[in-house]
Each structure stands twice: as structure tokens, then as C-alpha cells.
Short mmCIF file of C-alpha atoms in Angstrom, two decimals:
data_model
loop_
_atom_site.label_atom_id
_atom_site.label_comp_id
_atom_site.label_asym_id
_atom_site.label_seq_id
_atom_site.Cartn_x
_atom_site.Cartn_y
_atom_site.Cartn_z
CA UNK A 1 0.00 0.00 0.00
CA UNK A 2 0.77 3.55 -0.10
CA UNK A 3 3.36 5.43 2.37
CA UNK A 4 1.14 8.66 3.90
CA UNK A 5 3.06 11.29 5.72
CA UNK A 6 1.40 12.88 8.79
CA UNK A 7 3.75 15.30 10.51
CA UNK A 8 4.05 15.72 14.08
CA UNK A 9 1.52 18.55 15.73
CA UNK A 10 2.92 21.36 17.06
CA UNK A 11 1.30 24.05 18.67
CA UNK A 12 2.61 27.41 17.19
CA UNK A 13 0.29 29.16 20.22
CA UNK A 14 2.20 27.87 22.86
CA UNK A 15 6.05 27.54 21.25
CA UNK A 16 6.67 30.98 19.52
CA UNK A 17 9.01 33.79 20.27
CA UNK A 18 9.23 35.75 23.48
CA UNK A 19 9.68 39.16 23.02
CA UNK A 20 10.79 39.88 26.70
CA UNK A 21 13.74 37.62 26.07
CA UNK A 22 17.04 40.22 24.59
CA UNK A 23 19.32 38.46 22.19
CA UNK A 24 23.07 38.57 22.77
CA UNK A 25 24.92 41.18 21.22
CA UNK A 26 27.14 39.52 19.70
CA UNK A 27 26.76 36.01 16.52
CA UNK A 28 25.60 33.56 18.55
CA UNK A 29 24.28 29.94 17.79
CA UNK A 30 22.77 27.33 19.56
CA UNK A 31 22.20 23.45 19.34
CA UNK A 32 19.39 22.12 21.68
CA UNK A 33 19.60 18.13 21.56
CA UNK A 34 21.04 15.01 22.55
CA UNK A 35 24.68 14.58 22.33
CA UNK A 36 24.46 11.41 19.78
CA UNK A 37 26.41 10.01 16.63
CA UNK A 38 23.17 10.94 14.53
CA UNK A 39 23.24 14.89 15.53
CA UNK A 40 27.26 14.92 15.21
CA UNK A 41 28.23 17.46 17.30
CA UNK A 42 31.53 17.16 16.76
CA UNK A 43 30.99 18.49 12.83
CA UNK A 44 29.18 21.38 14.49
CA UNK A 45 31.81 22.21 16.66
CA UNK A 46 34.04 22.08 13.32
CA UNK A 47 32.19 24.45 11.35
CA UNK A 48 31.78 27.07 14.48
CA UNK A 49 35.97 26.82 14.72
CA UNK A 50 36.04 28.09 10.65
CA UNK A 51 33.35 30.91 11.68
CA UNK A 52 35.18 31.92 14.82
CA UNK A 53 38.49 32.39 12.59
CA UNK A 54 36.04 35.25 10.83
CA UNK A 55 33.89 36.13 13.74
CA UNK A 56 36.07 36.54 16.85
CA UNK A 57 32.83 37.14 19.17
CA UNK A 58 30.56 34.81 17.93
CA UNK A 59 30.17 32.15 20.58
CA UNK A 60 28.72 28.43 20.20
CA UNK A 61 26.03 26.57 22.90
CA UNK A 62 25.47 23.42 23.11
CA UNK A 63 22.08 22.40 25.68
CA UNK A 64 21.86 18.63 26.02
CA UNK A 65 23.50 15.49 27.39
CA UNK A 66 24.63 12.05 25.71
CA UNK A 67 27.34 9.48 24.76
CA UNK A 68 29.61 12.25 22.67
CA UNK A 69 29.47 15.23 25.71
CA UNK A 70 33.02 13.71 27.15
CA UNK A 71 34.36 13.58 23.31
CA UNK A 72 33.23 16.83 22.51
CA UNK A 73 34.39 18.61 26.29
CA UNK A 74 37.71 17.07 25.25
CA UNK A 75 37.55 19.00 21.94
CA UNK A 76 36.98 21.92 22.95
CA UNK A 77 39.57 21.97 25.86
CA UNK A 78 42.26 21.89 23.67
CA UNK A 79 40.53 23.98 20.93
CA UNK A 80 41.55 27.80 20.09
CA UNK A 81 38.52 28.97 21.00
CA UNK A 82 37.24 27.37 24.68
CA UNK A 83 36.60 30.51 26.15
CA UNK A 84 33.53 31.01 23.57
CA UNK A 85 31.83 27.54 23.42
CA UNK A 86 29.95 26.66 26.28
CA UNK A 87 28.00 23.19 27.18
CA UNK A 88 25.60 23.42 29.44
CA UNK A 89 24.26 19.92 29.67
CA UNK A 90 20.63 18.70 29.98
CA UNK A 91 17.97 21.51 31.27
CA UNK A 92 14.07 21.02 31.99
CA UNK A 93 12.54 21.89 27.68
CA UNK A 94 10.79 24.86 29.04
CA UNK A 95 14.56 26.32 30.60
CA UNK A 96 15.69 25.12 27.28
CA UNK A 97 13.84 26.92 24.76
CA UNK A 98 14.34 30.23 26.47
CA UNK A 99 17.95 29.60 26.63
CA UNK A 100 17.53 28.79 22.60
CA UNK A 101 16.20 31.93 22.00
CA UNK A 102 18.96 34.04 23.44
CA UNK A 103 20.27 33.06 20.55
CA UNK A 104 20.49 34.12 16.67
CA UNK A 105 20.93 30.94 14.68
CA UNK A 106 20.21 27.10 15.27
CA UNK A 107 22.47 24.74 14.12
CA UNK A 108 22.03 20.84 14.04
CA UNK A 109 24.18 18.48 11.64
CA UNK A 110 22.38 15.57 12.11
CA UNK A 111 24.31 12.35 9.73
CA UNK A 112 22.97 9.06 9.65
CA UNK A 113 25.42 7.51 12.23
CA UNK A 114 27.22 4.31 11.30
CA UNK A 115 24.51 1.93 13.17
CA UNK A 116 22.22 3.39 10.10
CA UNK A 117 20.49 5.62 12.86
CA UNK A 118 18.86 8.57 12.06
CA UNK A 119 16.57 11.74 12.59
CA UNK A 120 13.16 11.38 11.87
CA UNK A 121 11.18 14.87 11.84
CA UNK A 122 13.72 16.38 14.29
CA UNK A 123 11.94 18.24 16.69
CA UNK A 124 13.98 20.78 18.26
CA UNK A 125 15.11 22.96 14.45
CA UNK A 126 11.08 22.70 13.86
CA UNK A 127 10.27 24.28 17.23
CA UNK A 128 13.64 27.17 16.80
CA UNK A 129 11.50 27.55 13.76
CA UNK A 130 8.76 28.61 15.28
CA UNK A 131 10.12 30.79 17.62
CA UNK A 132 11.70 32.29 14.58
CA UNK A 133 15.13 31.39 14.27
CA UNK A 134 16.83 30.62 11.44
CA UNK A 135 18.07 27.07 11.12
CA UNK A 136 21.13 25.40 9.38
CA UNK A 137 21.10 21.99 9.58
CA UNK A 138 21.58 19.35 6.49
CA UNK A 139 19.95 17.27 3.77
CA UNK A 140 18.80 14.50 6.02
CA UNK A 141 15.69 12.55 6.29
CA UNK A 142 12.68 14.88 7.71
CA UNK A 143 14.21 17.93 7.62
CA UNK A 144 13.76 19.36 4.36
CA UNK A 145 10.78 19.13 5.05
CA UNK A 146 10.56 21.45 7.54
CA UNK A 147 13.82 23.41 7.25
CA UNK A 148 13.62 24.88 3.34
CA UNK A 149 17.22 26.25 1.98
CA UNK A 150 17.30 29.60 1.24
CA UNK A 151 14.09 30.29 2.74
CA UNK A 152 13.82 29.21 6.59
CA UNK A 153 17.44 28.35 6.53
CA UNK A 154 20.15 26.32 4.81
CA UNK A 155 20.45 22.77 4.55
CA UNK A 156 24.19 21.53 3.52
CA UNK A 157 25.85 17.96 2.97
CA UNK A 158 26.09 15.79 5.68
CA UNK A 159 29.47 15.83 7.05
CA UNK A 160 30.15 19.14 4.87
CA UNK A 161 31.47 21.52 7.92
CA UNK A 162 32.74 23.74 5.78
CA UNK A 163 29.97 24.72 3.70
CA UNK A 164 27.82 24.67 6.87
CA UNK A 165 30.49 27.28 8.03
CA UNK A 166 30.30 28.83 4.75
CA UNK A 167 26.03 28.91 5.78
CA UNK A 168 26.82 30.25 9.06
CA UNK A 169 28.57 33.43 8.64
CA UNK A 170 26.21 34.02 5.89
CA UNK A 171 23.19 34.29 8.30
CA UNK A 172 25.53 36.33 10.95
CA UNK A 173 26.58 39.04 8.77
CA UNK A 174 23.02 39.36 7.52
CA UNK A 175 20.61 40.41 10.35
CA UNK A 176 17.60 41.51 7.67
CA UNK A 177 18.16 37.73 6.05
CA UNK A 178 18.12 36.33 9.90
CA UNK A 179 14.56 38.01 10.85
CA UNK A 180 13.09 36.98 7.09
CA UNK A 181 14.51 33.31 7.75
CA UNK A 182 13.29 33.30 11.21
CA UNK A 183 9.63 34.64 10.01
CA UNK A 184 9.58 32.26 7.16
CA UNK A 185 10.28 29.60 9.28
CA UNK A 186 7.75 30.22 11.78
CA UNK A 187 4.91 30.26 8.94
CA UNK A 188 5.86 27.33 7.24
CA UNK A 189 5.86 24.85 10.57
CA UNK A 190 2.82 26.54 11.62
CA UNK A 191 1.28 25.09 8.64
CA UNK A 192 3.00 21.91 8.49
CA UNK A 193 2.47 20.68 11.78
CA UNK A 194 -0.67 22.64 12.52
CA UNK A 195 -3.05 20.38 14.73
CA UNK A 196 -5.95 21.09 12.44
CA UNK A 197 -3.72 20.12 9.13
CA UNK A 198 -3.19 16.75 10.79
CA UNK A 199 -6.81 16.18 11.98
CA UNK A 200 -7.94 17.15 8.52
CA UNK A 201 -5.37 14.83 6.87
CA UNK A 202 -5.96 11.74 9.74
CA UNK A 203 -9.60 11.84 9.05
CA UNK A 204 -9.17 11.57 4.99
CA UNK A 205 -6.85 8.84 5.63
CA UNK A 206 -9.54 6.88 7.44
CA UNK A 207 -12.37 8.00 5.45
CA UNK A 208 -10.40 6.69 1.75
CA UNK A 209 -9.78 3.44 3.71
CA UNK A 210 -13.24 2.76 4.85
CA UNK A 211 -14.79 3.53 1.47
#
């Protein structure tokens, strides 16, 4: 039989931007998420050390726990640039998302790991969305779908950490391109993931199978 797509539902009423909350003055980006082969840290960690070279006061966050956090501590120890990437381990979602939207950009470079694991929708660059941030992130299973390059964000390779560099500094030079991203973004999962859309779409799926 046929393959039918419903997306997640995600309530753009209740996840969306707070105003009250000041972004920092400086490039910043952000990766909310578990610390797992599949998200690759490490390659984000990569670019953000080619965007630093350009950037000197753009800093890096990671939120989130997992098997690579020791790997990737160690990385950043004897990195260049330890004094402007901070992990801050696993926080209650709520704690999380406002930390997220101190933030300018989101960044996830999610791989399929060598188990064959992967992302499915991947949650946390479609909720940055909607709190409208810009995402880069990269041609990988669901999010296309929800990340579109060029108009929410940029998608690149996976494993490409330069070009996701390359993606990075474009969205940090370019505040106008951030807020149009960011607003783009936000319209597009609102629609997507709507919980009307997938009502609408759960109910024709049961109706053409009854009849």
C-alpha cells in the first residue's frame, strides 16, 4: 500500500518567540539536543571553529547530554577557541527553549550515524522555527521538510562543515536575512504541523480506507 506522511503537531500558540527575552549582542548559535552520533556534534563544533576564525565574538552553545558530551568537552579543551563555546548539559525543555532563544541561529548536523540511525522529523530545528530562528542543519531525512534552503534556513551535505560554516557566517553578517529566515520559518511549521492540518489529513486517511 501507499506510504502517507502525517507530521508531528505542534502548537505554534504555545512555542513561539518571546519578546521579553534580549538576544546577545554579539553572533551567537545554539544546538538544543542530545549529544548522539546521529546529531554529530563534533561536525558542528568544526564548522563554528572556521566561523570563529572570521567572527572573533561569535560564541557556540550546546544544551543537552549524551554518549559524545566527554568527546566533545575534550575538543573543545584543547581547541583555540574554549573561552567562547559553552556546554551546558541537559535543562528542563521549558529552561531550554528560552535559553535557545537568546540566541540568533540554530544549528544541528544531524548524519545518519554508522549503526544506520537517524533523525526522523527532528523536533527541536522545527520548534527554533517557530520561535523564529533561522536554522542550518543538512539534507537528512525529515528535515527538508521542515527546514527549506534559502528560505527558513540552509540545509548543507552531511558531514560538509565547511559549507555549513560557509552557511553560518552568511546568516551572521546578515541580520535583515536572519529576521526573514526566522519569520519564514515560523509560517511554514505553523502550517506543516498545525493540529488542524493533521486532523484534517488523519480523518481523509480513514475515510479513503473505509470507502
Amino acid at each position: 500500500g501507499k506510504c502517507h506522511v502525517i507530521r508531528l503537531g505542534l502548537d505554534g500558540d504555545i512555542i513561539k518567540r518571546d519578546e521579553t527575552i534580549e538576544k546577545t549582542e554579539h553572533a551567537s548559535f545554539v544546538h538544543f539536543g542530545r549529544l548522539t552520533e546521529k546529531k554529530h556534534p563534533i561536525a558542528t563544533l568544526e564548522a563554528f571553529k572556521l566561523v570563529a576564525a572570521e567572527i572573533p565574538e561569535a560564541t557556540l552553545t550546546f544544551i543537552g547530554d549524551g554518549p559524545l558530551k566527554s568527546e566533545l568537552l575534550e575538543r573543545i579543551e584543547v581547541s583555540a577557541i574554549k573561552d567562547r563555546v559553552r556546554c551546558l548539559g541537559a535543562m528542563e525543555r521549558a529552561e531550554a527553549l528560552k535559553e535557545v532563544q537568546r540566541h540568533w541561529v540554530f544549528v544541528q548536523h544531524s548524519v545518519t550515524a554508522k549503526s544506520g540511525d537517524q533523525e526522523g522529523f527532528a523536533l527541536s530545528p522545527a520548534e527554533a522555527a517557530l520561535m523564529e530562528m533561522p536554522v542550518v542543519s543538512t539534507w537528512h531525512n525529515g528535515i527538508p521538510e521542515h527546514v527549506i534552503d534559502g528560505e527558513t534556513g540552509f540545509l548543507v551535505n552531511e558531514f560538509d562543515y565547511e559549507t555549513m560554516a560557509e552557511r553560518m557566517l552568511e546568516l551572521a553578517g546578515d541580520e535583515s536575512l536572519m529576521e526573514k529566515f526566522g519569520q519564514n520559518g515560523r509560517r511554514n511549521v505553523t502550517q506543516i504541523c498545525s493540529h488542524e492540518f493533521r486532523s484534517m489529513q488523519l480523518e481523509e486517511l480513514i475515510t479513503a480506507k473505509n470507502s
